[in-house]
mmCIF file of C-alpha atoms in Angstrom:
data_model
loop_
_atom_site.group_PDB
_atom_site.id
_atom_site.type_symbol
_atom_site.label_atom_id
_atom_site.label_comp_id
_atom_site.label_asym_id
_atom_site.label_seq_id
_atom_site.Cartn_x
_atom_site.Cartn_y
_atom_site.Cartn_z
ATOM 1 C CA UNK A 1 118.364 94.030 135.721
ATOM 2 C CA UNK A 2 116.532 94.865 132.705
ATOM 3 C CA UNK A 3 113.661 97.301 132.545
ATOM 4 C CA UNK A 4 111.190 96.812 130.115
ATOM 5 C CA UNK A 5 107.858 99.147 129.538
ATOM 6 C CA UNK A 6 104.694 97.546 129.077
ATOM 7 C CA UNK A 7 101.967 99.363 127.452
ATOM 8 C CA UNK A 8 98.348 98.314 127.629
ATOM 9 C CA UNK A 9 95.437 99.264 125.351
ATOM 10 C CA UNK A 10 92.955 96.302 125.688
ATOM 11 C CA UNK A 11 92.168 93.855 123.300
ATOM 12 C CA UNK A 12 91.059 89.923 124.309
ATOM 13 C CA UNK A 13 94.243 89.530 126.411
ATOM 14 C CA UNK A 14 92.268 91.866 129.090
ATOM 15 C CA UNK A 15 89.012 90.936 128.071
ATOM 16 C CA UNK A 16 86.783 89.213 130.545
ATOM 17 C CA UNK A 17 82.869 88.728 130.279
ATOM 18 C CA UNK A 18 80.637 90.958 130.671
ATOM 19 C CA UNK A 19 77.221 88.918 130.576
ATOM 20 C CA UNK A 20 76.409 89.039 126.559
ATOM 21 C CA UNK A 21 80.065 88.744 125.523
ATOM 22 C CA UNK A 22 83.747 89.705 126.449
ATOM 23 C CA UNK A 23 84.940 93.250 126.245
ATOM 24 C CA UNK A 24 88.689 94.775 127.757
ATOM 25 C CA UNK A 25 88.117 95.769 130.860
ATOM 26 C CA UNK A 26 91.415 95.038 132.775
ATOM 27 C CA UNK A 27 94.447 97.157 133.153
ATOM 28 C CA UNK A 28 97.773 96.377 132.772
ATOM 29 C CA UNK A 29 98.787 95.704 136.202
ATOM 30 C CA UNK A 30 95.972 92.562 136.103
ATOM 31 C CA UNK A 31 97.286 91.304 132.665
ATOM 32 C CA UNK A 32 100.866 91.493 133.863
ATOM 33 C CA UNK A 33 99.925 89.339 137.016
ATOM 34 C CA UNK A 34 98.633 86.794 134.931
ATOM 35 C CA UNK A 35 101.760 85.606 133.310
ATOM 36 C CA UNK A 36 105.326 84.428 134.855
ATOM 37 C CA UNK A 37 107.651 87.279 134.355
ATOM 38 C CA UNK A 38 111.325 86.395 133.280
ATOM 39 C CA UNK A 39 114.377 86.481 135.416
ATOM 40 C CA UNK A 40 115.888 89.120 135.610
ATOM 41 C CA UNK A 41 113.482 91.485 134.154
ATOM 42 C CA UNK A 42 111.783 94.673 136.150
ATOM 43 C CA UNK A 43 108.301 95.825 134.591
ATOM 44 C CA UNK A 44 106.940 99.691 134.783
ATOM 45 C CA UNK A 45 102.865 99.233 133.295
ATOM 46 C CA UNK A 46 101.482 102.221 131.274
ATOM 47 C CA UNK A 47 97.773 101.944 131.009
ATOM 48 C CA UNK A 48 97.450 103.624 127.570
ATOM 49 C CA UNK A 49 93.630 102.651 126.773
ATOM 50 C CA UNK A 50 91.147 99.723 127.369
ATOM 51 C CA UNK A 51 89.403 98.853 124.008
ATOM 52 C CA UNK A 52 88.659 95.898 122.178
ATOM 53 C CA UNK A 53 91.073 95.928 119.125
ATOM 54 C CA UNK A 54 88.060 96.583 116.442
ATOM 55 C CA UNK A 55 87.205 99.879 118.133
ATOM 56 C CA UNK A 56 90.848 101.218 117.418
ATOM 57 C CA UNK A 57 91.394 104.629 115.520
ATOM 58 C CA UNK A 58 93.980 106.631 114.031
ATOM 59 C CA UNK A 59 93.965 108.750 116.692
ATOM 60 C CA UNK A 60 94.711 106.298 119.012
ATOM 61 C CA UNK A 61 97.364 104.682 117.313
ATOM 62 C CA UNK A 62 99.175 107.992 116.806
ATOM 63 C CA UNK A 63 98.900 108.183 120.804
ATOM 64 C CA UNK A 64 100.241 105.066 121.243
ATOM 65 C CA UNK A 65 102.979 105.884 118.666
ATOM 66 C CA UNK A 66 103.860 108.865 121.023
ATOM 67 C CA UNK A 67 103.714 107.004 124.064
ATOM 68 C CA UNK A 68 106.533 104.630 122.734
ATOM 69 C CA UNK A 69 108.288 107.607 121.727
ATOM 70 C CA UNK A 70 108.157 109.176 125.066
ATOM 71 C CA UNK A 71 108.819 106.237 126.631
ATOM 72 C CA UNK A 72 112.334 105.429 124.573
ATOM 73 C CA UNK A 73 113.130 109.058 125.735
ATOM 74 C CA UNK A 74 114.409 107.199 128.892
ATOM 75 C CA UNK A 75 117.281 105.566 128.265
ATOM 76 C CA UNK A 76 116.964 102.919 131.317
ATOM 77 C CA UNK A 77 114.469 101.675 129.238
ATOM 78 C CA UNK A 78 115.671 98.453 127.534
ATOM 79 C CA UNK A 79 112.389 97.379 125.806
ATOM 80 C CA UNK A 80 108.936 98.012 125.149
ATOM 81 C CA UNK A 81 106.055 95.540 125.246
ATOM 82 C CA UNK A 82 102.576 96.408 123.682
ATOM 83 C CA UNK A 83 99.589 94.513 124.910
ATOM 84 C CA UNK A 84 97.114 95.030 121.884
ATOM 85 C CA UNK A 85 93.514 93.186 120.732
ATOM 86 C CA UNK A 86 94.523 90.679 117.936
ATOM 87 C CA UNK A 87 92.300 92.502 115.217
ATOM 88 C CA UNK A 88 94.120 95.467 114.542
ATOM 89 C CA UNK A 89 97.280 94.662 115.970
ATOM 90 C CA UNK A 90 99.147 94.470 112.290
ATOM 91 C CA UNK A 91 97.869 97.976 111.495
ATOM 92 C CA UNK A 92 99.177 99.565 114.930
ATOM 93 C CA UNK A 93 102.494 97.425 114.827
ATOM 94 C CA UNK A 94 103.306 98.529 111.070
ATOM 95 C CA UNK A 95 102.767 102.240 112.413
ATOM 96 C CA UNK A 96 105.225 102.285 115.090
ATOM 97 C CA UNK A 97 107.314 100.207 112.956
ATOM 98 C CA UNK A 98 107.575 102.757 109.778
ATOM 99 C CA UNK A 99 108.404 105.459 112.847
ATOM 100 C CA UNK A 100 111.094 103.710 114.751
ATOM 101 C CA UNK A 101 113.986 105.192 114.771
ATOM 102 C CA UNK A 102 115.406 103.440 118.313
ATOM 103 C CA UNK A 103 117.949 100.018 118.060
ATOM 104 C CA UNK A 104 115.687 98.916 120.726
ATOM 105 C CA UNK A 105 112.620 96.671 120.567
ATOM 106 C CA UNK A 106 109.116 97.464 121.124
ATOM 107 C CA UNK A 107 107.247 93.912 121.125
ATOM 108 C CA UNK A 108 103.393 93.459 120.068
ATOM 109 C CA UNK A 109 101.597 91.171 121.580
ATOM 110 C CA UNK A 110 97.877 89.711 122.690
ATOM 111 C CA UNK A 111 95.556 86.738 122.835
ATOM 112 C CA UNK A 112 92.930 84.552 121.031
ATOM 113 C CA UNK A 113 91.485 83.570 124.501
ATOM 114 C CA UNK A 114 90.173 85.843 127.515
ATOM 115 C CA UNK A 115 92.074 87.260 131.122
ATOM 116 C CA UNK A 116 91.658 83.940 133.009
ATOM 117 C CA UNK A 117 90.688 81.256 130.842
ATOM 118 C CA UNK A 118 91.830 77.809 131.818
ATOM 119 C CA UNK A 119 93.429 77.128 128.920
ATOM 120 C CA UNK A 120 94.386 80.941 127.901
ATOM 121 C CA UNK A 121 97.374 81.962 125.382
ATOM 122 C CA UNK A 122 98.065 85.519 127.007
ATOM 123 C CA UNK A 123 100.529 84.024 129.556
ATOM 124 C CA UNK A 124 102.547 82.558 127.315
ATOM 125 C CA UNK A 125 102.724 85.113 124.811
ATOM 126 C CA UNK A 126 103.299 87.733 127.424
ATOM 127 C CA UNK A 127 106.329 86.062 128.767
ATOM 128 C CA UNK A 128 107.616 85.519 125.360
ATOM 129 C CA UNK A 129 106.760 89.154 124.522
ATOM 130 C CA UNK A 130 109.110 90.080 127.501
ATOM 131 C CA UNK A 131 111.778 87.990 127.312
ATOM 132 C CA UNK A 132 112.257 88.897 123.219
ATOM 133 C CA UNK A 133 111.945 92.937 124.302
ATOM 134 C CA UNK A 134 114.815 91.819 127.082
ATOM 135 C CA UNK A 135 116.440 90.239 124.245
ATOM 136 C CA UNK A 136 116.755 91.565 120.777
ATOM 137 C CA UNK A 137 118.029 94.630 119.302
ATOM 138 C CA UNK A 138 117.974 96.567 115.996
ATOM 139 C CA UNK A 139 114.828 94.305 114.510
ATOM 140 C CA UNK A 140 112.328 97.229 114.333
ATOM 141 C CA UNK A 141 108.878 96.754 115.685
ATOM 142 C CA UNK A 142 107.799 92.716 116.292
ATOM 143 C CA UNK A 143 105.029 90.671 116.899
ATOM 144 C CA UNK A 144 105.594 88.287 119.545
ATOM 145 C CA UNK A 145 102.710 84.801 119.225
ATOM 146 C CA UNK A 146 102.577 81.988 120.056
ATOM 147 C CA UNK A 147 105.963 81.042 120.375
ATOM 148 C CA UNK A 148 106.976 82.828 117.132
ATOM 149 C CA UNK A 149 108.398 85.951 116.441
ATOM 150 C CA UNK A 150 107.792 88.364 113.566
ATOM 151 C CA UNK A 151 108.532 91.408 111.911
ATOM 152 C CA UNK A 152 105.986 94.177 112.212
ATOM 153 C CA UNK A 153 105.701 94.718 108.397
ATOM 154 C CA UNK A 154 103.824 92.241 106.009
ATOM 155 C CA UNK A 155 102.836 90.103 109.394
ATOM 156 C CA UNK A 156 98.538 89.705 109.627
ATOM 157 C CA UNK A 157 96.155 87.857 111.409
ATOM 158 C CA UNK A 158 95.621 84.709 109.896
ATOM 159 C CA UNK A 159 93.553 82.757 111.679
ATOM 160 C CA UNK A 160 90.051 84.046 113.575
ATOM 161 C CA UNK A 161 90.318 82.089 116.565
ATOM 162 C CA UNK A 162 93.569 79.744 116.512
ATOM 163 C CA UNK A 163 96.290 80.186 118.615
ATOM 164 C CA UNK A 164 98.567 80.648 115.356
ATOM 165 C CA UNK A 165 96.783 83.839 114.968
ATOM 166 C CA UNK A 166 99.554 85.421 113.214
ATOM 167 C CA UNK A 167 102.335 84.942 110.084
ATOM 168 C CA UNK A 168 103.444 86.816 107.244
ATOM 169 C CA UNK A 169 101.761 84.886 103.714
ATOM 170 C CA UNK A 170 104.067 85.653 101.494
ATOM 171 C CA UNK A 171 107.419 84.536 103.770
ATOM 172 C CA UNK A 172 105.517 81.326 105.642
ATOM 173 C CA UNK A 173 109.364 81.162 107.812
ATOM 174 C CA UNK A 174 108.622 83.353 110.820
ATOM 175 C CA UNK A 175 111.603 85.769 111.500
ATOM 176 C CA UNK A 176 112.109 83.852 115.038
ATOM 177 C CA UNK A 177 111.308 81.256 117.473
ATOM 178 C CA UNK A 178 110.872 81.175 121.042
ATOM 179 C CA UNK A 179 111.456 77.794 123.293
ATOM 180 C CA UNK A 180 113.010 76.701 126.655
ATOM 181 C CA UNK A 181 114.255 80.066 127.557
ATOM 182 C CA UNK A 182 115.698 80.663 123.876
ATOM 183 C CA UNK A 183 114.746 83.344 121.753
ATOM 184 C CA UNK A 184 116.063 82.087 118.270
ATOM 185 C CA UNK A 185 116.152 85.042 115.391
ATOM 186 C CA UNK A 186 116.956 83.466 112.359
ATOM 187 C CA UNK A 187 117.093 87.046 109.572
ATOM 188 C CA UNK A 188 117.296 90.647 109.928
ATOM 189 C CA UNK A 189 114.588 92.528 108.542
ATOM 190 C CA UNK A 190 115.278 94.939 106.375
ATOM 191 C CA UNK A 191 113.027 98.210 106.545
ATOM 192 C CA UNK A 192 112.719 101.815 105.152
ATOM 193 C CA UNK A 193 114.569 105.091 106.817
ATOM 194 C CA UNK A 194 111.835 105.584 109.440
ATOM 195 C CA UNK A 195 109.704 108.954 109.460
ATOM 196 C CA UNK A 196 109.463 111.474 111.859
ATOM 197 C CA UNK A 197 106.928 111.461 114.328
ATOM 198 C CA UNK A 198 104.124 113.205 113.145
ATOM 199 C CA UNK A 199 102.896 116.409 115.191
ATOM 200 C CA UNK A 200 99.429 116.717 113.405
ATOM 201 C CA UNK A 201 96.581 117.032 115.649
ATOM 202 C CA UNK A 202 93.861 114.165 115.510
ATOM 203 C CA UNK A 203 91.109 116.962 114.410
ATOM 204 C CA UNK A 204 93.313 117.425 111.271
ATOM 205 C CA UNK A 205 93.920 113.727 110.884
ATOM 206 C CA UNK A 206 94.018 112.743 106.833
ATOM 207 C CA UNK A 207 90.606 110.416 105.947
ATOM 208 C CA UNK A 208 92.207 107.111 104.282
ATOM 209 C CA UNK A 209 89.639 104.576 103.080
ATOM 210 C CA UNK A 210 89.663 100.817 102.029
ATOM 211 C CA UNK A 211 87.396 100.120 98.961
ATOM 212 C CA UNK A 212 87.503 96.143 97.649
ATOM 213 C CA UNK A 213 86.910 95.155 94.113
ATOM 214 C CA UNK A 214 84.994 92.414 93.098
ATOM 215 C CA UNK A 215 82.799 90.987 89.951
ATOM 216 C CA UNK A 216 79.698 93.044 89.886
ATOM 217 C CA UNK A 217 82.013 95.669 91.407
ATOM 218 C CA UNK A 218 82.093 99.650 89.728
ATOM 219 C CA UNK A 219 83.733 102.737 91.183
ATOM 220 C CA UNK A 220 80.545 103.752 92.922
ATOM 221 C CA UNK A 221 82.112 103.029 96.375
ATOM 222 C CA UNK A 222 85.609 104.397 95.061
ATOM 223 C CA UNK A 223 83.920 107.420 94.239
ATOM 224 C CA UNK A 224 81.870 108.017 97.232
ATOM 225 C CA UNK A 225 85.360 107.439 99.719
ATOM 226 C CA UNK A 226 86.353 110.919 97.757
ATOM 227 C CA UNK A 227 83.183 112.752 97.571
ATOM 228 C CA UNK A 228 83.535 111.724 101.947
ATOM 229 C CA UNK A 229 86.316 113.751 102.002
ATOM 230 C CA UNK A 230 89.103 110.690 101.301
ATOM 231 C CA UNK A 231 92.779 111.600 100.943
ATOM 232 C CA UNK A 232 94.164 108.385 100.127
ATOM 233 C CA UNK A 233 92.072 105.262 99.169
ATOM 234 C CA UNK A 234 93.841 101.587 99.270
ATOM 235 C CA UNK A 235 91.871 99.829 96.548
ATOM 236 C CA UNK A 236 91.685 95.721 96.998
ATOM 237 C CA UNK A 237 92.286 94.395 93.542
ATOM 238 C CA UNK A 238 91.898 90.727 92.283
ATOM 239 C CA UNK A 239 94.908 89.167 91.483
ATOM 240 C CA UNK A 240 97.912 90.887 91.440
ATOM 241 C CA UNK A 241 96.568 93.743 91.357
ATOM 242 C CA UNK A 242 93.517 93.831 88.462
ATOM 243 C CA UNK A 243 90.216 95.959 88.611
ATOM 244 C CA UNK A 244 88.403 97.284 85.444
ATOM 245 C CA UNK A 245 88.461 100.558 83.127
ATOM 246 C CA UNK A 246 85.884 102.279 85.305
ATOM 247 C CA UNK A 247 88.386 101.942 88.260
ATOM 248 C CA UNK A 248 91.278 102.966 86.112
ATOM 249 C CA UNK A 249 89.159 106.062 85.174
ATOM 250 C CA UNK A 250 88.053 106.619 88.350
ATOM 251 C CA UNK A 251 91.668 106.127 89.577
ATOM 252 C CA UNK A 252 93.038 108.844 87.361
ATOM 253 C CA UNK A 253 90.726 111.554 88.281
ATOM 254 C CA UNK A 254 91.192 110.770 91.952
ATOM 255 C CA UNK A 255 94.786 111.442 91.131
ATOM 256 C CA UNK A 256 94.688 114.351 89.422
ATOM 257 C CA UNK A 257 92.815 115.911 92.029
ATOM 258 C CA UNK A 258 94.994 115.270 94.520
ATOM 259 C CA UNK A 259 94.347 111.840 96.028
ATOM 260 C CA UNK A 260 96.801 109.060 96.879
ATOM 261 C CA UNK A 261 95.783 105.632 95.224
ATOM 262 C CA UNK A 262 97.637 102.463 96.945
ATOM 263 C CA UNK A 263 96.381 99.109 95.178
ATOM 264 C CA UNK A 264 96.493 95.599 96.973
ATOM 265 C CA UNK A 265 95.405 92.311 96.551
ATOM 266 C CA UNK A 266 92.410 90.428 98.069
ATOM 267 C CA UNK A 267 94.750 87.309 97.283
ATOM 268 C CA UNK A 268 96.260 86.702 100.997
ATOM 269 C CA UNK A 269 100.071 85.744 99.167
ATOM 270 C CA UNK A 270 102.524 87.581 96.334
ATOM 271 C CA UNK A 271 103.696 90.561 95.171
ATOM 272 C CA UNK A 272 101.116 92.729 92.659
ATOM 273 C CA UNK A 273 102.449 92.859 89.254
ATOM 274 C CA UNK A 274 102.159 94.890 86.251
ATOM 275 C CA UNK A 275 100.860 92.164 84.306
ATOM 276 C CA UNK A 276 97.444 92.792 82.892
ATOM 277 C CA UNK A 277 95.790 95.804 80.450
ATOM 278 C CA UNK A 278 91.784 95.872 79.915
ATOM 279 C CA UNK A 279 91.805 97.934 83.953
ATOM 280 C CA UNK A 280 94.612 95.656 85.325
ATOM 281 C CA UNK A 281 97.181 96.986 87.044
ATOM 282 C CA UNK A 282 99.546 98.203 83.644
ATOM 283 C CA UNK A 283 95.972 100.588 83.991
ATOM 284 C CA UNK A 284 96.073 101.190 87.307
ATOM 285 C CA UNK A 285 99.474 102.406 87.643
ATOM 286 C CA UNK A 286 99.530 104.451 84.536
ATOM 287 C CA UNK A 287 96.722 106.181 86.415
ATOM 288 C CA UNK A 288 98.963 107.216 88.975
ATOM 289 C CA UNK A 289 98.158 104.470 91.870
ATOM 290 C CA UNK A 290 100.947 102.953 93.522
ATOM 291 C CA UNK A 291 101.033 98.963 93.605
ATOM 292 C CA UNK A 292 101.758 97.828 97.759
ATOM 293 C CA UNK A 293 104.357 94.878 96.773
ATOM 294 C CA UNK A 294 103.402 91.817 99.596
ATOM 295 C CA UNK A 295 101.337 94.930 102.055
ATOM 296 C CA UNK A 296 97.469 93.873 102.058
ATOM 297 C CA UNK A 297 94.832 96.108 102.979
ATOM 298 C CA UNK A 298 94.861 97.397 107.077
ATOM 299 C CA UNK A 299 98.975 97.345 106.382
ATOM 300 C CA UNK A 300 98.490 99.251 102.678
ATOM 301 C CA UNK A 301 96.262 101.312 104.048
ATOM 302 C CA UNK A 302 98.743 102.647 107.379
ATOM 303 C CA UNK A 303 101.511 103.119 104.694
ATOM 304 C CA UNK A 304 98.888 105.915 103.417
ATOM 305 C CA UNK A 305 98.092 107.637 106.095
ATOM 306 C CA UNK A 306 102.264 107.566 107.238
ATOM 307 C CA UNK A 307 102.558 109.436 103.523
ATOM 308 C CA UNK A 308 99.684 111.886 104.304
ATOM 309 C CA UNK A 309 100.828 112.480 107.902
ATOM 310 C CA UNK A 310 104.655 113.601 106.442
ATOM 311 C CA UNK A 311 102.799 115.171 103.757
ATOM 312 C CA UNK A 312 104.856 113.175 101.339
ATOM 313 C CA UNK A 313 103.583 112.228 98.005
ATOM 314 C CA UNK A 314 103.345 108.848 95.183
ATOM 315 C CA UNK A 315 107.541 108.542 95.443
ATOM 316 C CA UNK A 316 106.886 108.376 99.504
ATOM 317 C CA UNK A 317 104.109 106.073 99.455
ATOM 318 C CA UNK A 318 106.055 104.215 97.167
ATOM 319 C CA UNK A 319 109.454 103.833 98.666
ATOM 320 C CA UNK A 320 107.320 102.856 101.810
ATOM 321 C CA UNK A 321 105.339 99.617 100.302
ATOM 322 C CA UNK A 322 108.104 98.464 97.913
ATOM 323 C CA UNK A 323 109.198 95.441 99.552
ATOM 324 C CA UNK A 324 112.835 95.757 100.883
ATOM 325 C CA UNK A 325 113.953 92.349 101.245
#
């Protein structure tokens, strides 16, 4: 018998109407009981939170980080399945995922469609989640979606309201399939020596900000994240990685004062590239930023706050976004 952990915190797989709109609102127990469980398989629920995905924090994902810990501490436990809301789910997997330090797996998973709709996903993707966390070992943190199975790092929400909700951009072959009792894993990701779990308390929790580039764009916004108090700042170039002087400037002073500077692409495929002078990224990297490889923003940004958290510095940051495979 295999025992396998799952932890709820909301999202649209628990969600059920509430008059105006859907909001989570059902435990674990209720999401569990909505899905076939696999032979074989004992499940223990941990009700961790109830929130739709967009209200998640840092705060809370460093709680949930814990609870996985806490919960690997047990070594009956064979796997670990995360119930999650599909809009922040990449940014909470790619946490655990840069902390794991266990061979075995702790599956993501959620739904596109509500707790009992006729024609609901969260089932099927919580069976799947269950039978790959009865399954797998030594793969790191996964998403488990519609019958496809991916790493935790580089995988992002894709669609708004598909069942395909999920899939890397820049490797389009998903690391696994799932199909008639099969769980098919087809490469081994490779990841980064994970970091220790971070004791800070969430009062002294690092402020990391997202600030997008555009045309009309100047550093107004760039500068306001560090007046707010920003430690690190992932800046959303065009292209593979180009803003303008003013950012390069204001990328430099952010620097030297003791700011961490990731830059990513708005482009939703490929590596950033030291291609382009005139505030490109040749600019923006002899400023002292740090270019984020195939990570986009919510994923560029986590790597941050991971550096902050082990109060690690550029050469951190850096060994954590340079892609490994």
């Amino acid at each position: 018998m295999k025992r396998i952990t799952l932890i709820s915190t909301g999202g649209t797989i628990a969600s059920r109407w509430q008059g105006t709109g859907y909001a989570a609102d059902a435990g674990g127990d209720t999401v569990l009981a909505s899905a076939a469980v696999p032979d074989g398989l004992e499940v223990r629920v941990v009700d961790l939170f109830n929130i739709n995905s967009s209200q998640m924090t840092s705060g809370r994902q460093l709680t949930l980080l814990r609870a996985v810990q806490d919960t690997l501490a047990d070594p009956d436990v064979d796997g670990i399945v995360v119930t999650h809301g599909t809009d922040t789910l990449e940014e909470s997997a790619f946490l655990v995922d840069l902390h794991h330090d266990d061979p075995r797996p702790v599956v993501f998973t959620g739904a596109q469609k509500p707790l009992g709709a006729s024609d609901g996903d969260g089932p099927g993707n919580m069976y799947d989640a269950l039978q790959v966390a009865a399954t797998v070992r030594d793969l790191g943190v996964l998403i488990a979606f519609d019958g496809s199975v991916y790493a935790a790092r580089g995988t992002v929400k894709t669609q708004t309201l598909a069942a395909q909700a999920f899939g890397d951009p820049s490797r389009p072959q998903a690391l696994g399939k799932l199909g008639f009792g099969r769980v098919d894993i087809r490469r081994t990701p490779v990841r980064p020596d994970p970091l220790p779990v971070p004791k800070t308390a969430d009062a002294d929790l690092p402020r990391v900000d997202v600030v997008m580039h555009h045309s009309d764009a100047d550093p107004t916004l760039f500068d306001a994240a560090i007046a707010a108090g920003a430690r690190g700042v992932a800046l959303v170039a065009t292209g593979a990685g180009n803003a303008t002087p003013a950012f390069a400037d204001a990328v430099a002073a952010a620097v030297r004062g003791g700011v961490l500077v990731a830059v990513t692409s708005r482009v939703p495929a490929g590596p950033l590239a030291e291609i382009y002078t005139g505030g490109g990224a040749v600019d923006l990297v002899a400023a002292g930023a740090v270019l984020t490889g195939t990570l986009r923003a919510g994923q560029a940004r986590i790597a941050l706050l991971a550096t902050l958290l082990a109060d690690g510095d550029a050469e951190l940051l850096r060994r954590l976004v340079t892609d490994p495979e």
